Amino acid sequence: MRNPFGAVAIGAAVLLAAACSASPTAAPAPPSAPEPLTAAAALGDFASIDYCSLLDPARLPDATAAAPDSSFTDCRVDLVQAGHQVAVTVGPLAADRDPNVRPYNYPGRVPDGVAVQQSGFAPDQACVRVITFADGIRLPVSVTGGEPEARCTGADAVVGGALAALGGGRARHVQFPDRSWGRVDSCALLETHDLDAASGAGTKASPGLAGHSCIRGKVSVDFAVVKQAPTGPSETLGGRTARITTDGAFCRARVVQPSPATAGRAEQATVSVVDTTGEGGDAACATVRTAAAPVFAKIP
């Protein structure tokens, strides 16, 4: 007599064998951790950042803002808030150690690897927040003027706008037009034997983060966009009309040209020399003239 359970047993064995021969299902890969956000990843080319794309004046409550002013290394907007004059600035980038920067409890969210810190510099005049990226490069945000209690609230709001722009891929870059000094290689102006005596023997040129400034020993050069031309007695240096001023231990020579990018603004080149004798800036003015003449002659 046929065993009624034989077919069932055979079928179960076949199913068991098939199950054993099938490849096991791979477990889903765990989600990868977010990469810490560096300044290079967030901002791209430092030399062409449009800092005004990171500044959203609408984040400040009850404020009426003028058009933001974009320079090569920062963006500034002047506004009226609750009847007070207020200035907001984003930039410039920095990487050197700053003992004034310290932690604080920023109330907003930040990307992975990014910290928002505060600066204790001139607290009676400004509230300065510092966005520090994973690579240690810092982007300051400052609010100057207005009610003291409102400054830091406003600075936090501007920081939130900058982080939102960075996270949303809204950081823009500018194309400097022909003959703009934004195209100038600052260090190339200082890496000549004409500057050996003024800079100091054996000194080498060191560029600023954004490429619009350079320092070699006692001599530095930087470029900016300004609203007003420099004042002071004029003289000719390197074939250009220059103004000489002192500032503490520094003597500075400045020249300007109309901005080819923005009507009503000027591009400014500044050559500075620091006095190391303790006599003050006047003592460095002879050297600044010697240094500025070949620098200004090479600027296009």
Coordinates of C-alpha atoms in Angstrom, one line a residue:
M1 CA 0.0 0.0 0.0
R2 CA 1.3 3.4 -0.9
N3 CA 2.4 5.6 1.9
P4 CA 0.1 8.7 1.8
F5 CA 2.8 10.8 3.4
G6 CA 5.5 9.9 0.9
A7 CA 4.7 12.6 -1.7
V8 CA 4.5 15.2 1.1
A9 CA 7.9 14.2 2.4
I10 CA 9.5 14.3 -1.1
G11 CA 7.9 17.7 -1.8
A12 CA 9.2 19.1 1.5
A13 CA 12.7 17.8 0.8
V14 CA 12.6 19.4 -2.6
L15 CA 11.6 22.8 -1.1
L16 CA 14.2 22.5 1.6
A17 CA 16.9 21.8 -1.0
A18 CA 15.8 24.8 -3.1
A19 CA 15.8 27.1 -0.1
C20 CA 19.3 26.0 0.9
S21 CA 20.7 26.5 -2.7
A22 CA 19.3 30.1 -3.0
S23 CA 21.7 33.0 -2.4
P24 CA 21.1 34.7 0.9
T25 CA 19.7 38.2 0.7
A26 CA 22.3 40.9 1.3
A27 CA 21.7 43.2 4.3
P28 CA 21.2 46.8 3.3
A29 CA 24.3 49.0 3.6
P30 CA 24.3 51.3 6.5
P31 CA 23.8 55.0 5.6
S32 CA 27.2 56.8 5.1
A33 CA 28.0 59.5 7.6
P34 CA 27.9 63.0 6.2
E35 CA 31.2 64.5 5.2
P36 CA 32.4 67.4 7.5
L37 CA 31.8 70.6 5.5
T38 CA 35.0 72.4 4.6
A39 CA 35.3 76.0 3.3
A40 CA 36.5 74.8 0.0
A41 CA 33.5 72.5 -0.5
A42 CA 31.1 75.2 0.7
L43 CA 32.5 78.2 -1.1
G44 CA 34.5 76.9 -4.1
D45 CA 37.1 79.3 -5.5
F46 CA 37.9 81.8 -2.7
A47 CA 39.2 84.4 -5.1
S48 CA 35.8 84.9 -6.8
I49 CA 33.2 84.4 -4.0
D50 CA 30.3 86.8 -4.2
Y51 CA 29.9 87.4 -0.4
C52 CA 26.6 89.3 -1.0
S53 CA 25.0 86.0 -2.1
L54 CA 25.5 84.9 1.5
L55 CA 23.9 88.0 3.1
D56 CA 20.2 88.2 3.4
P57 CA 19.1 91.5 5.0
A58 CA 15.5 90.3 5.1
R59 CA 16.5 88.1 8.0
L60 CA 16.8 91.2 10.2
P61 CA 13.4 92.2 11.6
D62 CA 12.0 95.7 11.1
A63 CA 15.0 96.8 9.0
T64 CA 15.1 98.8 5.8
A65 CA 18.2 98.0 3.8
A66 CA 20.2 99.7 1.1
A67 CA 21.7 97.8 -1.8
P68 CA 24.6 95.5 -0.5
D69 CA 28.1 96.6 -1.4
S70 CA 30.3 93.8 -2.7
S71 CA 34.1 94.0 -2.4
F72 CA 36.7 91.4 -3.3
T73 CA 36.7 89.9 0.1
D74 CA 33.4 90.8 1.8
C75 CA 29.9 92.2 1.5
R76 CA 28.4 95.0 3.5
V77 CA 24.9 96.4 3.8
D78 CA 23.8 99.6 5.6
L79 CA 20.3 99.6 7.0
V80 CA 18.0 101.3 9.4
Q81 CA 16.6 99.1 12.1
A82 CA 14.1 100.5 14.7
G83 CA 15.3 104.0 13.8
H84 CA 19.0 103.2 14.3
Q85 CA 21.8 103.0 11.7
V86 CA 23.2 99.5 11.5
A87 CA 25.9 98.0 9.3
V88 CA 26.1 94.2 8.5
T89 CA 29.2 92.6 7.0
V90 CA 30.0 89.1 5.9
G91 CA 33.7 88.3 5.4
P92 CA 36.6 88.3 4.9
L93 CA 37.8 84.7 5.3
A94 CA 40.5 84.0 7.8
A95 CA 42.6 81.1 8.9
D96 CA 45.1 82.4 11.4
R97 CA 44.6 81.8 15.1
D98 CA 42.4 84.4 16.8
P99 CA 42.4 84.4 20.6
N100 CA 39.2 86.5 20.5
V101 CA 37.2 83.7 19.0
R102 CA 35.5 81.4 21.5
P103 CA 32.5 79.0 21.7
Y104 CA 29.0 80.0 22.5
N105 CA 25.5 78.5 22.3
Y106 CA 24.4 79.3 18.8
P107 CA 20.6 78.6 18.6
G108 CA 20.4 77.3 15.0
R109 CA 21.3 74.2 13.2
V110 CA 24.7 73.8 11.6
P111 CA 26.1 71.4 8.9
D112 CA 28.3 68.5 10.0
G113 CA 31.8 69.7 10.9
V114 CA 30.8 73.4 11.1
A115 CA 30.8 75.4 14.3
V116 CA 29.4 78.9 15.0
Q117 CA 31.5 80.9 17.5
Q118 CA 31.6 84.4 18.8
S119 CA 34.4 87.0 18.8
G120 CA 35.0 89.2 21.8
F121 CA 36.6 91.9 19.7
A122 CA 35.1 95.4 20.4
P123 CA 31.9 94.0 22.1
D124 CA 30.7 97.5 22.9
Q125 CA 30.6 98.4 19.2
A126 CA 29.7 95.2 17.3
C127 CA 28.5 91.7 17.7
V128 CA 30.7 89.3 15.7
R129 CA 29.8 85.7 14.9
V130 CA 32.3 83.4 13.2
I131 CA 31.3 80.4 11.0
T132 CA 34.2 78.0 11.3
F133 CA 34.4 75.2 8.8
A134 CA 35.8 71.7 9.3
D135 CA 39.2 72.8 7.8
G136 CA 39.5 75.6 10.3
I137 CA 38.8 78.4 7.9
R138 CA 36.5 81.1 9.4
L139 CA 33.8 83.3 7.8
P140 CA 32.9 86.2 10.2
V141 CA 29.5 87.9 10.3
S142 CA 29.4 91.3 12.1
V143 CA 26.6 93.7 13.1
T144 CA 27.7 97.2 14.1
G145 CA 25.5 99.9 15.6
G146 CA 21.9 99.8 16.6
E147 CA 20.6 98.7 20.0
P148 CA 23.1 96.5 21.9
E149 CA 20.6 93.8 22.7
A150 CA 19.5 93.6 19.0
R151 CA 23.0 93.3 17.6
C152 CA 23.6 89.6 18.5
T153 CA 20.1 88.6 17.7
G154 CA 20.6 90.1 14.3
A155 CA 24.0 88.5 13.9
D156 CA 22.6 85.1 14.6
A157 CA 19.8 85.7 12.0
V158 CA 22.4 86.7 9.4
V159 CA 24.5 83.6 10.2
G160 CA 21.3 81.5 9.7
G161 CA 20.9 83.1 6.3
A162 CA 24.5 82.4 5.3
L163 CA 24.2 78.7 6.4
A164 CA 21.0 78.4 4.4
A165 CA 22.7 79.8 1.3
L166 CA 25.6 77.5 1.7
G167 CA 23.4 74.4 2.3
G168 CA 21.2 75.3 -0.6
G169 CA 24.0 75.8 -3.1
R170 CA 23.2 79.5 -3.4
A171 CA 26.8 80.7 -3.0
R172 CA 27.6 82.6 -6.2
H173 CA 30.8 83.6 -7.8
V174 CA 31.7 86.7 -9.8
Q175 CA 33.4 87.1 -13.2
F176 CA 35.8 90.0 -12.9
P177 CA 35.7 92.1 -16.1
D178 CA 38.8 93.1 -18.1
R179 CA 41.1 95.5 -16.4
S180 CA 39.5 94.8 -13.0
W181 CA 42.1 94.7 -10.2
G182 CA 40.2 91.6 -9.0
R183 CA 42.2 89.7 -11.6
V184 CA 45.6 90.8 -10.3
D185 CA 48.0 88.3 -8.8
S186 CA 48.9 90.2 -5.6
C187 CA 52.0 88.1 -4.8
A188 CA 53.4 88.5 -8.3
L189 CA 53.7 92.3 -7.5
L190 CA 55.9 91.6 -4.5
E191 CA 58.1 88.8 -5.8
T192 CA 60.6 91.0 -7.5
H193 CA 64.1 92.2 -6.6
D194 CA 62.8 95.8 -6.6
L195 CA 61.2 94.9 -3.2
D196 CA 64.2 93.1 -1.6
A197 CA 65.4 96.1 0.4
A198 CA 62.0 97.3 1.5
S199 CA 60.7 93.8 2.5
G200 CA 63.8 92.5 4.2
A201 CA 66.5 90.1 3.2
G202 CA 65.4 86.6 2.5
T203 CA 61.7 87.3 2.8
K204 CA 59.1 85.4 0.7
A205 CA 55.7 86.5 -0.5
S206 CA 52.7 84.9 1.3
P207 CA 49.2 85.2 -0.3
G208 CA 46.0 86.0 1.6
L209 CA 43.3 83.3 1.5
A210 CA 41.2 85.0 -1.2
G211 CA 44.2 85.9 -3.4
H212 CA 43.5 89.7 -3.3
S213 CA 46.3 90.4 -0.8
C214 CA 49.9 89.4 -0.2
I215 CA 52.5 90.1 2.4
R216 CA 56.3 89.9 2.1
G217 CA 58.3 90.8 5.2
K218 CA 57.4 94.4 6.1
V219 CA 55.5 95.1 2.9
S220 CA 52.0 94.1 2.0
V221 CA 49.6 94.8 -0.9
D222 CA 45.8 94.4 -1.0
F223 CA 42.9 95.2 -3.3
A224 CA 39.4 96.3 -2.4
V225 CA 36.3 98.0 -3.7
V226 CA 35.5 101.2 -2.0
K227 CA 32.8 103.9 -1.9
Q228 CA 35.1 106.9 -1.4
A229 CA 38.5 107.6 -2.8
P230 CA 41.3 108.1 -0.2
T231 CA 42.1 111.5 1.0
G232 CA 45.4 113.2 1.9
P233 CA 48.2 114.9 -0.1
S234 CA 48.7 113.4 -3.5
E235 CA 52.0 112.5 -5.2
T236 CA 53.0 110.4 -8.2
L237 CA 54.2 106.9 -7.6
G238 CA 54.7 104.4 -10.4
G239 CA 53.0 106.8 -12.8
R240 CA 49.8 106.9 -10.7
T241 CA 48.3 109.5 -8.4
A242 CA 48.8 108.1 -4.9
R243 CA 47.8 109.2 -1.4
I244 CA 50.0 108.6 1.6
T245 CA 48.6 108.1 5.1
T246 CA 49.8 106.8 8.4
D247 CA 48.0 104.4 10.8
G248 CA 49.8 103.5 14.0
A249 CA 53.0 101.7 13.0
F250 CA 51.9 101.6 9.3
C251 CA 52.4 104.0 6.4
R252 CA 50.2 103.3 3.5
A253 CA 50.1 104.4 -0.2
R254 CA 46.8 104.1 -2.0
V255 CA 45.7 104.5 -5.6
V256 CA 42.3 104.0 -7.2
Q257 CA 40.6 103.5 -10.5
P258 CA 36.8 103.6 -11.4
S259 CA 35.3 100.1 -10.8
P260 CA 34.7 98.5 -14.2
A261 CA 32.0 96.3 -12.6
T262 CA 30.0 98.7 -10.4
A263 CA 29.1 102.3 -11.2
G264 CA 29.9 104.8 -8.5
R265 CA 32.5 102.6 -6.9
A266 CA 36.3 102.5 -7.1
E267 CA 38.8 99.7 -7.0
Q268 CA 41.6 100.5 -4.6
A269 CA 45.2 99.2 -4.3
T270 CA 47.0 99.7 -1.0
V271 CA 50.7 99.2 -0.3
S272 CA 51.6 99.2 3.4
V273 CA 54.9 99.1 5.2
V274 CA 55.2 98.5 9.0
D275 CA 57.7 100.4 11.0
T276 CA 59.7 98.0 13.2
T277 CA 61.8 100.7 15.0
G278 CA 59.1 101.8 17.3
E279 CA 59.1 105.3 15.9
G280 CA 55.6 105.1 14.3
G281 CA 54.2 105.1 10.8
D282 CA 55.9 108.2 9.7
A283 CA 59.2 106.4 9.9
A284 CA 58.0 103.9 7.3
C285 CA 56.8 106.4 4.7
A286 CA 60.1 106.7 2.9
T287 CA 60.1 102.9 2.5
V288 CA 56.5 102.8 1.4
R289 CA 57.3 105.2 -1.4
T290 CA 60.2 103.0 -2.5
A291 CA 57.9 99.9 -2.4
A292 CA 54.8 101.4 -3.9
A293 CA 56.4 102.9 -7.0
P294 CA 57.3 99.5 -8.7
V295 CA 54.1 97.9 -7.5
F296 CA 51.8 100.6 -8.8
A297 CA 53.7 100.6 -12.1
K298 CA 52.9 96.9 -12.7
I299 CA 49.2 97.1 -12.0
P300 CA 47.3 97.0 -15.3

